[in-house]
Short mmCIF file of C-alpha atoms in Angstrom, two decimals:
data_model
loop_
_atom_site.label_atom_id
_atom_site.label_comp_id
_atom_site.label_asym_id
_atom_site.label_seq_id
_atom_site.Cartn_x
_atom_site.Cartn_y
_atom_site.Cartn_z
CA GLU K 1 0.00 0.00 0.00
CA VAL K 2 1.09 3.58 -0.65
CA GLY K 3 0.88 4.51 3.04
CA GLN K 4 3.25 1.71 4.00
CA ARG K 5 5.77 2.71 1.32
CA ARG K 6 5.67 6.34 2.49
CA PHE K 7 6.10 5.23 6.08
CA LEU K 8 9.16 3.13 5.20
CA LEU K 9 10.61 6.02 3.18
CA ALA K 10 10.09 8.40 6.13
CA GLU K 11 11.69 5.93 8.56
CA HIS K 12 14.67 5.55 6.21
CA ALA K 13 15.03 9.36 6.06
CA ARG K 14 14.84 9.55 9.88
CA SER K 15 17.54 6.91 10.35
CA SER K 16 19.77 8.70 7.81
CA LEU K 17 19.32 11.96 9.74
CA GLU K 18 20.17 10.21 13.01
CA GLU K 19 23.38 8.87 11.46
CA LEU K 20 24.33 12.36 10.27
CA GLU K 21 23.50 13.75 13.69
CA GLY K 22 25.71 11.12 15.36
CA LYS K 23 28.64 11.99 13.10
CA HIS K 24 28.10 15.70 13.76
CA ARG K 25 27.97 15.16 17.54
CA LYS K 26 31.19 13.12 17.48
CA SER K 27 33.01 15.84 15.54
CA GLU K 28 31.86 18.54 17.98
CA GLU K 29 32.17 16.37 21.07
CA SER K 30 28.71 17.41 22.18
CA ASN K 31 26.37 15.16 24.14
CA GLU K 32 23.24 17.16 23.35
CA LYS K 33 20.55 15.15 21.63
CA ALA K 34 18.62 16.83 18.84
CA THR K 35 14.87 17.12 18.86
CA GLU K 36 13.08 13.79 18.76
CA CYS K 37 11.42 12.89 15.46
CA ARG K 38 8.97 10.03 15.16
CA PHE K 39 6.76 8.61 12.41
CA GLN K 40 3.70 6.45 12.91
CA LEU K 41 1.59 4.44 10.54
CA ALA K 42 -1.95 4.81 11.87
CA ASP K 43 -5.39 6.23 11.14
CA ILE K 44 -4.51 9.86 11.75
CA SER K 45 -8.11 10.97 12.10
CA ARG K 46 -8.74 8.71 15.10
CA TYR K 47 -5.32 8.74 16.75
CA ARG K 48 -4.99 10.42 20.17
CA TYR K 49 -1.97 12.67 19.96
CA LEU K 50 -0.15 13.18 23.25
CA ASP K 51 2.60 15.74 22.74
CA PRO K 52 3.05 17.08 19.21
CA THR K 53 4.36 20.63 18.86
CA VAL K 54 4.67 20.71 15.07
CA ALA K 55 2.84 18.60 12.48
CA VAL K 56 2.94 18.33 8.70
CA LEU K 57 -0.42 17.39 7.22
CA THR K 58 -0.11 16.17 3.64
CA ASN K 59 -3.78 16.73 2.97
CA LEU K 60 -3.75 16.72 -0.82
CA CYS K 61 -6.80 14.73 -2.01
CA MET K 62 -7.79 14.08 1.61
CA ASP K 63 -11.47 13.88 2.48
CA MET K 64 -12.70 16.97 4.39
CA GLY K 65 -14.15 14.76 7.14
CA VAL K 66 -10.77 13.09 7.69
CA GLN K 67 -9.05 16.50 7.68
CA SER K 68 -11.51 17.90 10.19
CA ARG K 69 -11.23 14.91 12.57
CA THR K 70 -7.44 14.93 12.34
CA LEU K 71 -7.24 18.65 13.01
CA ASN K 72 -9.60 18.36 15.98
CA CYS K 73 -7.44 15.56 17.44
CA LEU K 74 -4.30 17.67 17.01
CA LEU K 75 -5.89 20.79 18.49
CA ARG K 76 -6.83 18.91 21.68
CA CYS K 77 -3.15 18.71 22.56
CA PRO K 78 -2.11 21.73 24.66
CA CYS K 79 1.50 21.79 23.39
CA PHE K 80 0.57 21.87 19.67
CA ARG K 81 1.96 25.13 18.20
CA ARG K 82 2.48 24.90 14.42
CA LEU K 83 0.89 23.13 11.45
CA VAL K 84 2.13 22.88 7.87
CA SER K 85 -0.30 21.71 5.20
CA ILE K 86 -0.40 21.32 1.45
CA THR K 87 -3.87 22.74 0.95
CA PRO K 88 -5.42 25.62 2.91
CA LEU K 89 -7.19 24.73 6.16
CA PRO K 90 -9.89 27.17 7.28
CA HIS K 91 -10.17 26.99 11.08
CA THR K 92 -10.70 29.60 13.79
CA ARG K 93 -7.64 28.38 15.75
CA LEU K 94 -5.25 28.51 12.79
CA LYS K 95 -3.48 31.71 11.78
CA LEU K 96 -1.73 31.65 8.40
CA VAL K 97 1.84 32.81 8.97
CA ARG K 98 3.31 32.27 5.52
CA SER K 99 3.36 30.13 2.43
CA VAL K 100 6.54 28.34 1.40
CA LEU K 101 7.50 26.90 -1.96
CA VAL K 102 8.34 23.19 -1.82
CA SER K 103 9.54 20.97 -4.65
CA CYS K 104 7.28 17.92 -4.94
CA THR K 105 6.97 14.80 -7.03
CA TRP K 106 3.54 15.73 -8.43
CA ALA K 107 4.53 19.30 -9.38
CA LYS K 108 7.81 21.12 -9.83
CA VAL K 109 6.93 23.55 -7.05
CA SER K 110 4.00 23.58 -4.66
CA ALA K 111 2.99 26.27 -2.13
CA TRP K 112 2.54 24.87 1.39
CA GLN K 113 0.79 26.81 4.14
CA VAL K 114 2.39 27.37 7.55
CA TYR K 115 -0.03 28.06 10.40
CA ASP K 116 0.45 29.10 14.00
CA VAL K 117 -2.01 27.44 16.36
CA LEU K 118 -3.97 29.97 18.41
CA PRO K 119 -5.04 29.21 21.98
CA PRO K 120 -8.61 27.98 22.44
CA GLN K 121 -11.20 30.69 22.95
CA GLU K 122 -12.52 31.12 26.45
CA PRO K 123 -16.20 30.18 26.69
CA LEU K 124 -18.52 33.16 26.90
CA ALA K 125 -19.77 34.02 30.36
CA ARG K 126 -23.33 33.00 30.96
CA SER K 127 -25.70 35.94 31.07
CA TRP K 128 -28.17 36.04 33.94
CA ILE K 129 -30.14 38.92 32.44
CA GLN K 130 -33.48 37.76 31.18
CA GLY K 131 -34.68 38.94 27.85
CA PRO K 132 -38.18 40.26 27.16
CA MET K 133 -41.02 37.83 27.68
CA LEU K 134 -42.20 36.32 24.45
CA LYS K 135 -45.83 36.76 23.60
CA ARG K 136 -47.75 33.59 23.41
CA SER K 137 -49.11 32.80 20.03
CA SER K 138 -52.78 33.55 19.57
CA SER K 139 -53.64 29.90 18.96
CA SER K 140 -52.25 28.79 22.34
CA HIS K 141 -53.92 31.77 24.04
CA VAL K 142 -57.28 30.84 22.50
CA ALA K 143 -56.83 27.21 23.58
CA MET K 144 -56.12 28.33 27.14
CA LEU K 145 -59.29 30.52 27.20
CA LYS K 146 -61.40 27.62 25.92
CA ARG K 147 -60.06 25.38 28.70
CA GLN K 148 -60.95 28.01 31.28
CA LEU K 149 -64.50 28.32 29.91
CA VAL K 150 -65.01 24.57 29.99
CA THR K 151 -64.08 24.28 33.68
#
């Protein structure tokens, strides 16, 4: 399946980067570990994300329902700060920061969107002020008068 091939390609790229990082650390004699990078092969729209800070969503030809569920799962995580996507994502908690040009296999150059994740909006305070009383409709008023006449 295409997803499995992409996953294996991503894992190969990650291991190559780790090798380069190891060589770089040895040459500088530094014990600092670089930022952790992890890939998972899973249903992204139903996965419970625990601690992502940055995510790349390759949402080209992705169903809007899957995009929406995936985005909602990501936005539940309090440490999530940045999202990069291929196609625009309209959402109240996403602020478009910039577009970047990326070379891709399906086009020579594609514009990807970079979003900052905004904090969730505070719920509105409940108002205890009562609005004007609604008039009863004439049909219910007439029915009430008929009941009073009968008794």
